C-alpha cells in the first residue's frame, strides 16, 4: 500500500503514545499492552528502522503514586509534582520492556524553549542523532515538572512533530484512543466516516470535536491536526492510528487502518522549511574537496574550511561557498565564528587541543544543511 510506504521505509520513525493508552483509569500502567507495542518496535529495529518514542503518561502515573485528585491535574503545582514522581516510573517501564527485547533506552525531557531557541534545538538534534547512531531508543516527554503554561507544548502530538524535525525523521505515527480523523465527531454524529488519506491539509476544515475521552491526556484532534501541519510543512508524513488494540504499530503497518496525512515533496518540502526559517549570520569558505563532499551529501568538517566570515554563534545559519564563488549551501553551524577561525583547515583529531574540549561531529552536520 503506497500510503504506508513512508512508515515502512522510514530510517527514523517517531511513535507517539498517549496517556489514555499507557495508563488505566485507576492510574496503573497497562504493562501487558505496552509489552505488545515494544515487541512491534523491536521488529521495526530488526528491519533497520530507528524508532523514537514520544511518551505521555508521567502525570497520570505520578498522580496515583502521590494520591492526587483529578488525575494530578487539579492545579499546576499538582501536575508538576505528579510529573516529577511519574516520570521515573514511566522511564523505568520503558527501559525494562525495551531491555527485554534487547534494546537500550535513553530518556530525554524537553520544554518548548528547547525547540524555539536555535542553539538548544541544535543540542537536542545532536543528542538525538548520536543516540540513534548508537542504536539506542530515545524516550522523549515534555518536562512537565518545570514547564509552566507559558513555556510548554501542552500536548505531545505537537511535541512529536517537533521531535521529528530535530531527529530528521521520515514519518510520524500518533497512537491514540481514536482511530483517525473523521468527517465529523463520530461520538455525536451518526454516519460520520473516517478519512483514510489527507493530501491537502490546507483545504481541510478543522474537526476538533473528537478528543480523548479518558480525561488522562491533554491532546485532542485539534492538536493532532496542528501536529500534522507542522510535519507536512517539513516534508514528513504523519498518521493517526488506533492504539487501543494489542500490537498497535504492527496492526497499522499491516492494515493501514487510520488516517494518513501525506507530505508531497518530501525532501523538497523539508528544504523549503529550512530555507524559509533561516536568517544568515555569516559565511564559510570551503575548498573544492569539501564542496564536492557536501554536494554528495556529506557533513562539513573543519579540514575543508578555508575561512569564516561574520560574527555568528553556535546554532546560527550560515551560507557555504566554494572559495570566492557564490554560496551553494546553507546550514546550522556547530561552532562560533571565532572557534571556526581557530580550527579551520585542521583535522578532527587536532580540535580538542585547540579548543580545550572534545570536537563536535562536524562544523555543519549534513542533517542541518541544504544545498541551494
CSV table of C-alpha atoms in Angstrom, one decimal:
chain,number,residue,atom,x,y,z
A,1,UNK,CA,0.0,0.0,0.0
A,2,UNK,CA,1.7,3.2,-1.2
A,3,UNK,CA,0.2,5.4,1.6
A,4,UNK,CA,2.1,3.2,4.1
A,5,UNK,CA,5.4,3.1,2.3
A,6,UNK,CA,6.9,6.0,4.2
A,7,UNK,CA,6.1,4.4,7.5
A,8,UNK,CA,7.5,1.0,6.5
A,9,UNK,CA,10.7,2.5,5.0
A,10,UNK,CA,11.5,5.5,7.2
A,11,UNK,CA,15.0,5.1,8.6
A,12,UNK,CA,13.8,7.1,11.6
A,13,UNK,CA,10.2,6.6,12.8
A,14,UNK,CA,8.6,8.7,15.5
A,15,UNK,CA,5.9,6.8,17.5
A,16,UNK,CA,3.8,8.9,19.9
A,17,UNK,CA,1.9,7.2,22.7
A,18,UNK,CA,-0.9,8.9,24.6
A,19,UNK,CA,-1.7,8.7,28.3
A,20,UNK,CA,-5.0,7.0,27.8
A,21,UNK,CA,-3.2,4.1,26.1
A,22,UNK,CA,-0.4,3.7,28.7
A,23,UNK,CA,-2.3,4.3,31.9
A,24,UNK,CA,-5.5,2.6,33.0
A,25,UNK,CA,-8.4,4.7,34.6
A,26,UNK,CA,-7.2,3.7,38.0
A,27,UNK,CA,-3.7,5.2,37.4
A,28,UNK,CA,-1.8,1.9,36.9
A,29,UNK,CA,0.4,1.2,33.9
A,30,UNK,CA,-1.1,-1.0,31.2
A,31,UNK,CA,2.1,-3.1,31.2
A,32,UNK,CA,0.7,-6.0,29.1
A,33,UNK,CA,-0.4,-3.7,26.3
A,34,UNK,CA,2.9,-1.9,26.4
A,35,UNK,CA,4.7,-5.1,26.0
A,36,UNK,CA,2.9,-5.7,22.7
A,37,UNK,CA,3.9,-2.2,21.4
A,38,UNK,CA,7.5,-2.7,22.5
A,39,UNK,CA,7.5,-6.0,20.5
A,40,UNK,CA,6.4,-4.1,17.5
A,41,UNK,CA,9.2,-1.5,18.0
A,42,UNK,CA,11.7,-4.3,18.2
A,43,UNK,CA,10.5,-5.7,14.9
A,44,UNK,CA,11.0,-2.2,13.3
A,45,UNK,CA,14.5,-2.1,14.8
A,46,UNK,CA,15.3,-5.6,13.4
A,47,UNK,CA,14.5,-4.4,9.9
A,48,UNK,CA,16.8,-1.4,10.2
A,49,UNK,CA,14.5,1.3,11.3
A,50,UNK,CA,15.4,3.6,14.3
A,51,UNK,CA,12.3,4.2,16.4
A,52,UNK,CA,11.9,7.3,18.6
A,53,UNK,CA,9.2,7.2,21.3
A,54,UNK,CA,7.3,10.3,22.4
A,55,UNK,CA,5.6,9.1,25.5
A,56,UNK,CA,2.9,10.7,27.7
A,57,UNK,CA,1.8,9.2,31.0
A,58,UNK,CA,4.0,10.7,33.7
A,59,UNK,CA,1.4,12.9,35.3
A,60,UNK,CA,-1.2,10.1,35.3
A,61,UNK,CA,1.2,7.6,36.9
A,62,UNK,CA,2.6,10.1,39.4
A,63,UNK,CA,-0.9,11.2,40.5
A,64,UNK,CA,-1.7,7.7,41.7
A,65,UNK,CA,1.7,7.4,43.4
A,66,UNK,CA,1.2,10.7,45.3
A,67,UNK,CA,-2.6,10.2,45.9
A,68,UNK,CA,-3.5,13.4,44.0
A,69,UNK,CA,-7.1,14.1,43.0
A,70,UNK,CA,-8.3,14.8,39.4
A,71,UNK,CA,-5.5,12.7,37.9
A,72,UNK,CA,-2.9,15.2,39.1
A,73,UNK,CA,-4.4,18.0,37.0
A,74,UNK,CA,-6.2,19.8,39.8
A,75,UNK,CA,-3.6,22.6,39.7
A,76,UNK,CA,-0.3,23.4,38.0
A,77,UNK,CA,1.6,22.6,41.2
A,78,UNK,CA,-0.1,19.2,41.4
A,79,UNK,CA,0.7,18.5,37.7
A,80,UNK,CA,4.3,19.4,38.2
A,81,UNK,CA,4.6,17.2,41.4
A,82,UNK,CA,2.9,14.3,39.6
A,83,UNK,CA,5.1,14.6,36.6
A,84,UNK,CA,8.2,14.5,38.8
A,85,UNK,CA,7.0,11.4,40.6
A,86,UNK,CA,5.6,9.7,37.5
A,87,UNK,CA,8.5,10.3,35.1
A,88,UNK,CA,10.8,7.9,36.9
A,89,UNK,CA,8.1,5.2,36.8
A,90,UNK,CA,7.5,5.8,33.1
A,91,UNK,CA,11.1,5.8,32.1
A,92,UNK,CA,11.8,2.7,34.2
A,93,UNK,CA,8.9,0.8,32.5
A,94,UNK,CA,10.1,1.7,29.0
A,95,UNK,CA,13.7,0.8,29.8
A,96,UNK,CA,12.7,-2.5,31.3
A,97,UNK,CA,10.5,-3.6,28.5
A,98,UNK,CA,12.8,-2.4,25.7
A,99,UNK,CA,15.6,-4.2,27.5
A,100,UNK,CA,13.7,-7.4,27.4
A,101,UNK,CA,13.7,-7.1,23.6
A,102,UNK,CA,17.4,-6.4,23.5
A,103,UNK,CA,17.0,-2.6,23.0
A,104,UNK,CA,18.7,0.1,25.1
A,105,UNK,CA,16.6,3.1,26.1
A,106,UNK,CA,17.6,6.7,26.8
A,107,UNK,CA,15.4,9.4,28.4
A,108,UNK,CA,15.2,13.0,27.1
A,109,UNK,CA,13.0,15.6,28.8
A,110,UNK,CA,12.3,18.8,26.9
A,111,UNK,CA,10.4,22.1,27.1
A,112,UNK,CA,9.1,24.3,24.4
A,113,UNK,CA,12.2,26.5,24.7
A,114,UNK,CA,14.4,23.7,23.7
A,115,UNK,CA,12.9,23.8,20.2
A,116,UNK,CA,12.3,27.5,19.9
A,117,UNK,CA,15.9,28.5,20.7
A,118,UNK,CA,18.2,27.6,17.8
A,119,UNK,CA,21.2,26.6,19.9
A,120,UNK,CA,19.1,24.4,22.3
A,121,UNK,CA,17.4,22.9,19.2
A,122,UNK,CA,20.8,22.1,17.8
A,123,UNK,CA,21.8,20.5,21.1
A,124,UNK,CA,18.7,18.4,21.1
A,125,UNK,CA,19.2,17.4,17.4
A,126,UNK,CA,22.8,16.4,18.1
A,127,UNK,CA,21.8,14.3,21.1
A,128,UNK,CA,19.1,12.5,19.2
A,129,UNK,CA,21.3,11.9,16.3
A,130,UNK,CA,24.1,10.4,18.4
A,131,UNK,CA,21.7,8.1,20.3
A,132,UNK,CA,20.2,6.8,17.1
A,133,UNK,CA,23.7,6.2,15.6
A,134,UNK,CA,24.4,4.1,18.7
A,135,UNK,CA,21.2,2.1,18.2
A,136,UNK,CA,19.6,3.5,21.3
A,137,UNK,CA,15.8,4.1,21.5
A,138,UNK,CA,15.2,7.6,22.8
A,139,UNK,CA,12.1,8.0,25.0
A,140,UNK,CA,11.0,11.7,25.0
A,141,UNK,CA,8.5,13.6,27.1
A,142,UNK,CA,7.8,17.1,27.9
A,143,UNK,CA,9.4,18.2,31.2
A,144,UNK,CA,6.1,18.9,32.9
A,145,UNK,CA,7.8,19.1,36.3
A,146,UNK,CA,9.3,22.5,35.4
A,147,UNK,CA,7.3,23.7,32.4
A,148,UNK,CA,4.6,26.3,33.1
A,149,UNK,CA,1.6,27.2,31.0
A,150,UNK,CA,3.6,29.9,29.2
A,151,UNK,CA,6.5,27.7,28.2
A,152,UNK,CA,5.0,24.3,27.4
A,153,UNK,CA,3.8,22.4,24.4
A,154,UNK,CA,0.7,21.4,26.2
A,155,UNK,CA,0.4,18.1,24.3
A,156,UNK,CA,2.7,15.5,23.0
A,157,UNK,CA,1.2,15.5,19.5
A,158,UNK,CA,2.9,18.8,18.6
A,159,UNK,CA,6.0,17.7,20.5
A,160,UNK,CA,6.2,14.6,18.3
A,161,UNK,CA,6.2,16.8,15.2
A,162,UNK,CA,9.0,19.0,16.5
A,163,UNK,CA,11.0,15.9,17.6
A,164,UNK,CA,10.6,14.5,14.1
A,165,UNK,CA,12.1,17.7,12.7
A,166,UNK,CA,15.1,17.6,15.1
A,167,UNK,CA,15.7,13.9,14.5
A,168,UNK,CA,15.4,14.1,10.7
A,169,UNK,CA,12.6,11.5,10.9
A,170,UNK,CA,10.9,10.0,7.8
A,171,UNK,CA,7.5,9.5,9.3
A,172,UNK,CA,5.4,10.1,12.5
A,173,UNK,CA,2.7,7.8,13.9
A,174,UNK,CA,0.4,9.1,16.6
A,175,UNK,CA,-1.2,6.2,18.5
A,176,UNK,CA,-4.4,7.4,20.1
A,177,UNK,CA,-7.7,6.3,21.6
A,178,UNK,CA,-9.4,7.4,18.4
A,179,UNK,CA,-8.6,5.6,15.1
A,180,UNK,CA,-8.2,8.6,12.8
A,181,UNK,CA,-9.8,11.8,11.5
A,182,UNK,CA,-13.5,11.7,10.8
A,183,UNK,CA,-15.8,13.8,8.6
A,184,UNK,CA,-17.5,14.8,11.9
A,185,UNK,CA,-17.2,13.9,15.6
A,186,UNK,CA,-18.2,10.1,15.5
A,187,UNK,CA,-19.4,10.3,19.1
A,188,UNK,CA,-22.0,12.9,18.2
A,189,UNK,CA,-22.7,12.4,14.5
A,190,UNK,CA,-24.2,9.1,13.3
A,191,UNK,CA,-22.8,8.2,9.9
A,192,UNK,CA,-19.5,10.0,10.3
A,193,UNK,CA,-16.8,8.3,8.3
A,194,UNK,CA,-13.1,8.0,8.8
A,195,UNK,CA,-10.8,9.8,6.3
A,196,UNK,CA,-8.1,7.4,5.1
A,197,UNK,CA,-5.8,9.9,3.4
A,198,UNK,CA,-5.4,13.7,3.6
A,199,UNK,CA,-3.5,15.1,0.7
A,200,UNK,CA,-4.3,18.8,1.2
A,201,UNK,CA,-4.4,19.8,4.8
A,202,UNK,CA,-4.8,23.5,3.9
A,203,UNK,CA,-8.2,22.8,2.5
A,204,UNK,CA,-9.3,20.7,5.5
A,205,UNK,CA,-11.9,22.0,7.8
A,206,UNK,CA,-10.7,21.7,11.4
A,207,UNK,CA,-12.6,18.8,13.1
A,208,UNK,CA,-11.7,19.3,16.7
A,209,UNK,CA,-14.7,17.8,18.4
A,210,UNK,CA,-13.3,14.3,18.6
A,211,UNK,CA,-10.9,14.2,21.5
A,212,UNK,CA,-9.6,11.8,24.1
A,213,UNK,CA,-12.5,10.7,26.3
A,214,UNK,CA,-10.3,9.3,29.1
A,215,UNK,CA,-9.6,12.6,30.8
A,216,UNK,CA,-6.0,11.5,31.2
A,217,UNK,CA,-4.4,13.3,28.3
A,218,UNK,CA,-4.2,16.9,27.1
A,219,UNK,CA,-4.3,16.4,23.3
A,220,UNK,CA,-7.4,16.3,21.2
A,221,UNK,CA,-8.0,16.2,17.4
A,222,UNK,CA,-7.1,19.9,17.1
A,223,UNK,CA,-3.7,19.2,18.5
A,224,UNK,CA,-3.2,16.3,16.1
A,225,UNK,CA,-4.2,18.4,13.1
A,226,UNK,CA,-1.7,21.1,14.2
A,227,UNK,CA,1.0,18.4,14.6
A,228,UNK,CA,0.1,17.2,11.0
A,229,UNK,CA,0.6,20.8,9.7
A,230,UNK,CA,4.0,21.0,11.4
A,231,UNK,CA,5.0,17.7,10.0
A,232,UNK,CA,3.8,18.2,6.5
A,233,UNK,CA,5.5,21.6,6.4
A,234,UNK,CA,8.7,19.8,7.0
A,235,UNK,CA,8.1,17.1,4.4
A,236,UNK,CA,7.3,14.4,7.0
A,237,UNK,CA,4.1,12.2,6.6
A,238,UNK,CA,2.1,11.7,9.7
A,239,UNK,CA,-0.6,9.2,10.6
A,240,UNK,CA,-3.2,8.8,13.4
A,241,UNK,CA,-4.0,5.2,14.3
A,242,UNK,CA,-5.9,3.3,16.9
A,243,UNK,CA,-3.7,2.4,19.8
A,244,UNK,CA,-6.3,0.6,21.9
A,245,UNK,CA,-5.6,-2.8,20.3
A,246,UNK,CA,-2.7,-5.0,21.1
A,247,UNK,CA,0.3,-4.7,18.8
A,248,UNK,CA,-1.0,-1.3,17.5
A,249,UNK,CA,2.1,-0.4,15.4
A,250,UNK,CA,2.1,-3.8,13.6
A,251,UNK,CA,-1.6,-3.6,13.0
A,252,UNK,CA,-1.3,-0.1,11.4
A,253,UNK,CA,1.6,-1.2,9.2
A,254,UNK,CA,-0.3,-4.3,8.1
A,255,UNK,CA,-3.8,-2.9,7.6
A,256,UNK,CA,-3.3,0.8,7.2
A,257,UNK,CA,-6.3,1.4,9.4
A,258,UNK,CA,-6.1,5.1,10.4
A,259,UNK,CA,-5.7,8.5,8.8
A,260,UNK,CA,-2.5,9.3,6.8
A,261,UNK,CA,-1.5,12.9,6.2
A,262,UNK,CA,0.6,12.7,3.0
A,263,UNK,CA,3.6,15.0,2.6
A,264,UNK,CA,4.0,15.8,-1.1
A,265,UNK,CA,7.5,16.9,-1.9
A,266,UNK,CA,9.3,15.0,0.8
A,267,UNK,CA,12.9,16.3,0.9
A,268,UNK,CA,12.0,19.3,-1.2
A,269,UNK,CA,9.4,20.4,1.4
A,270,UNK,CA,12.0,19.9,4.2
A,271,UNK,CA,14.4,22.0,2.2
A,272,UNK,CA,11.8,24.8,1.8
A,273,UNK,CA,11.1,24.7,5.6
A,274,UNK,CA,14.8,25.1,6.4
A,275,UNK,CA,15.5,27.8,3.9
A,276,UNK,CA,12.3,29.8,4.9
A,277,UNK,CA,13.3,29.9,8.6
A,278,UNK,CA,16.9,30.9,8.5
A,279,UNK,CA,18.5,34.4,8.9
A,280,UNK,CA,22.0,34.0,7.6
A,281,UNK,CA,24.6,35.2,10.2
A,282,UNK,CA,27.8,34.5,8.2
A,283,UNK,CA,29.6,32.6,5.5
A,284,UNK,CA,32.1,29.8,5.4
A,285,UNK,CA,34.5,29.5,2.5
A,286,UNK,CA,35.5,25.9,1.7
A,287,UNK,CA,37.9,24.2,-0.6
A,288,UNK,CA,37.0,22.2,-3.7
A,289,UNK,CA,37.2,18.8,-1.9
A,290,UNK,CA,34.8,19.9,0.8
A,291,UNK,CA,32.4,21.4,-1.7
A,292,UNK,CA,32.3,18.1,-3.6
A,293,UNK,CA,31.7,16.2,-0.4
A,294,UNK,CA,28.8,18.5,0.6
A,295,UNK,CA,27.2,18.1,-2.7
A,296,UNK,CA,27.5,14.3,-2.3
A,297,UNK,CA,25.6,14.5,1.0
A,298,UNK,CA,28.5,14.6,3.5
A,299,UNK,CA,28.9,16.8,6.5
A,300,UNK,CA,31.3,19.8,6.6
A,301,UNK,CA,34.5,19.1,8.5
A,302,UNK,CA,36.9,21.7,9.8
A,303,UNK,CA,39.6,20.4,7.5
A,304,UNK,CA,37.7,21.7,4.4
A,305,UNK,CA,37.1,25.2,5.8
A,306,UNK,CA,39.2,28.0,4.3
A,307,UNK,CA,37.7,31.0,6.2
A,308,UNK,CA,34.9,32.1,8.4
A,309,UNK,CA,33.1,35.4,7.7
A,310,UNK,CA,30.7,37.2,10.1
A,311,UNK,CA,30.1,37.1,13.8
A,312,UNK,CA,27.9,34.0,14.1
A,313,UNK,CA,27.2,31.9,17.2
A,314,UNK,CA,26.7,28.2,17.5
A,315,UNK,CA,23.3,27.3,16.1
A,316,UNK,CA,23.2,30.2,13.7
A,317,UNK,CA,22.5,29.7,10.0
A,318,UNK,CA,25.5,30.4,7.6
A,319,UNK,CA,26.0,30.2,3.9
A,320,UNK,CA,28.7,27.9,2.5
A,321,UNK,CA,30.6,28.9,-0.6
A,322,UNK,CA,33.5,27.4,-2.6
A,323,UNK,CA,36.4,29.8,-2.4
A,324,UNK,CA,35.2,33.1,-4.0
A,325,UNK,CA,32.1,31.6,-5.7
A,326,UNK,CA,28.5,32.4,-4.7
A,327,UNK,CA,27.0,30.3,-1.9
A,328,UNK,CA,25.9,26.8,-2.8
A,329,UNK,CA,24.7,25.5,0.6
A,330,UNK,CA,23.2,26.7,3.9
A,331,UNK,CA,23.2,25.2,7.3
A,332,UNK,CA,23.2,25.5,11.1
A,333,UNK,CA,26.8,25.8,12.3
A,334,UNK,CA,28.0,23.8,15.3
A,335,UNK,CA,30.8,26.3,16.3
A,336,UNK,CA,31.2,30.0,16.8
A,337,UNK,CA,32.9,32.2,14.2
A,338,UNK,CA,35.9,32.5,16.5
A,339,UNK,CA,36.1,28.8,17.0
A,340,UNK,CA,35.9,28.0,13.3
A,341,UNK,CA,38.7,30.5,12.6
A,342,UNK,CA,40.9,28.6,15.1
A,343,UNK,CA,40.1,25.1,13.8
A,344,UNK,CA,39.8,25.8,10.0
A,345,UNK,CA,41.9,23.5,7.9
A,346,UNK,CA,42.7,21.2,10.9
A,347,UNK,CA,41.9,17.5,11.3
A,348,UNK,CA,39.2,16.5,13.8
A,349,UNK,CA,41.9,14.8,15.9
A,350,UNK,CA,43.6,18.2,16.5
A,351,UNK,CA,40.5,20.1,17.6
A,352,UNK,CA,40.4,19.1,21.2
A,353,UNK,CA,43.9,20.5,21.8
A,354,UNK,CA,43.0,23.8,20.0
A,355,UNK,CA,39.7,24.4,21.8
A,356,UNK,CA,40.1,22.5,25.1
A,357,UNK,CA,37.0,20.3,24.6
A,358,UNK,CA,36.1,17.3,22.6
A,359,UNK,CA,35.2,18.1,19.0
A,360,UNK,CA,31.7,18.1,17.7
A,361,UNK,CA,30.9,15.7,14.9
A,362,UNK,CA,31.1,18.4,12.2
A,363,UNK,CA,31.2,22.1,11.6
A,364,UNK,CA,27.9,21.7,9.9
A,365,UNK,CA,26.2,18.3,10.1
A,366,UNK,CA,24.6,17.0,6.9
A,367,UNK,CA,21.2,16.8,8.7
A,368,UNK,CA,21.4,20.5,9.4
A,369,UNK,CA,22.3,21.6,5.8
A,370,UNK,CA,20.6,22.1,2.5
A,371,UNK,CA,22.1,22.6,-1.0
A,372,UNK,CA,20.8,25.8,-2.6
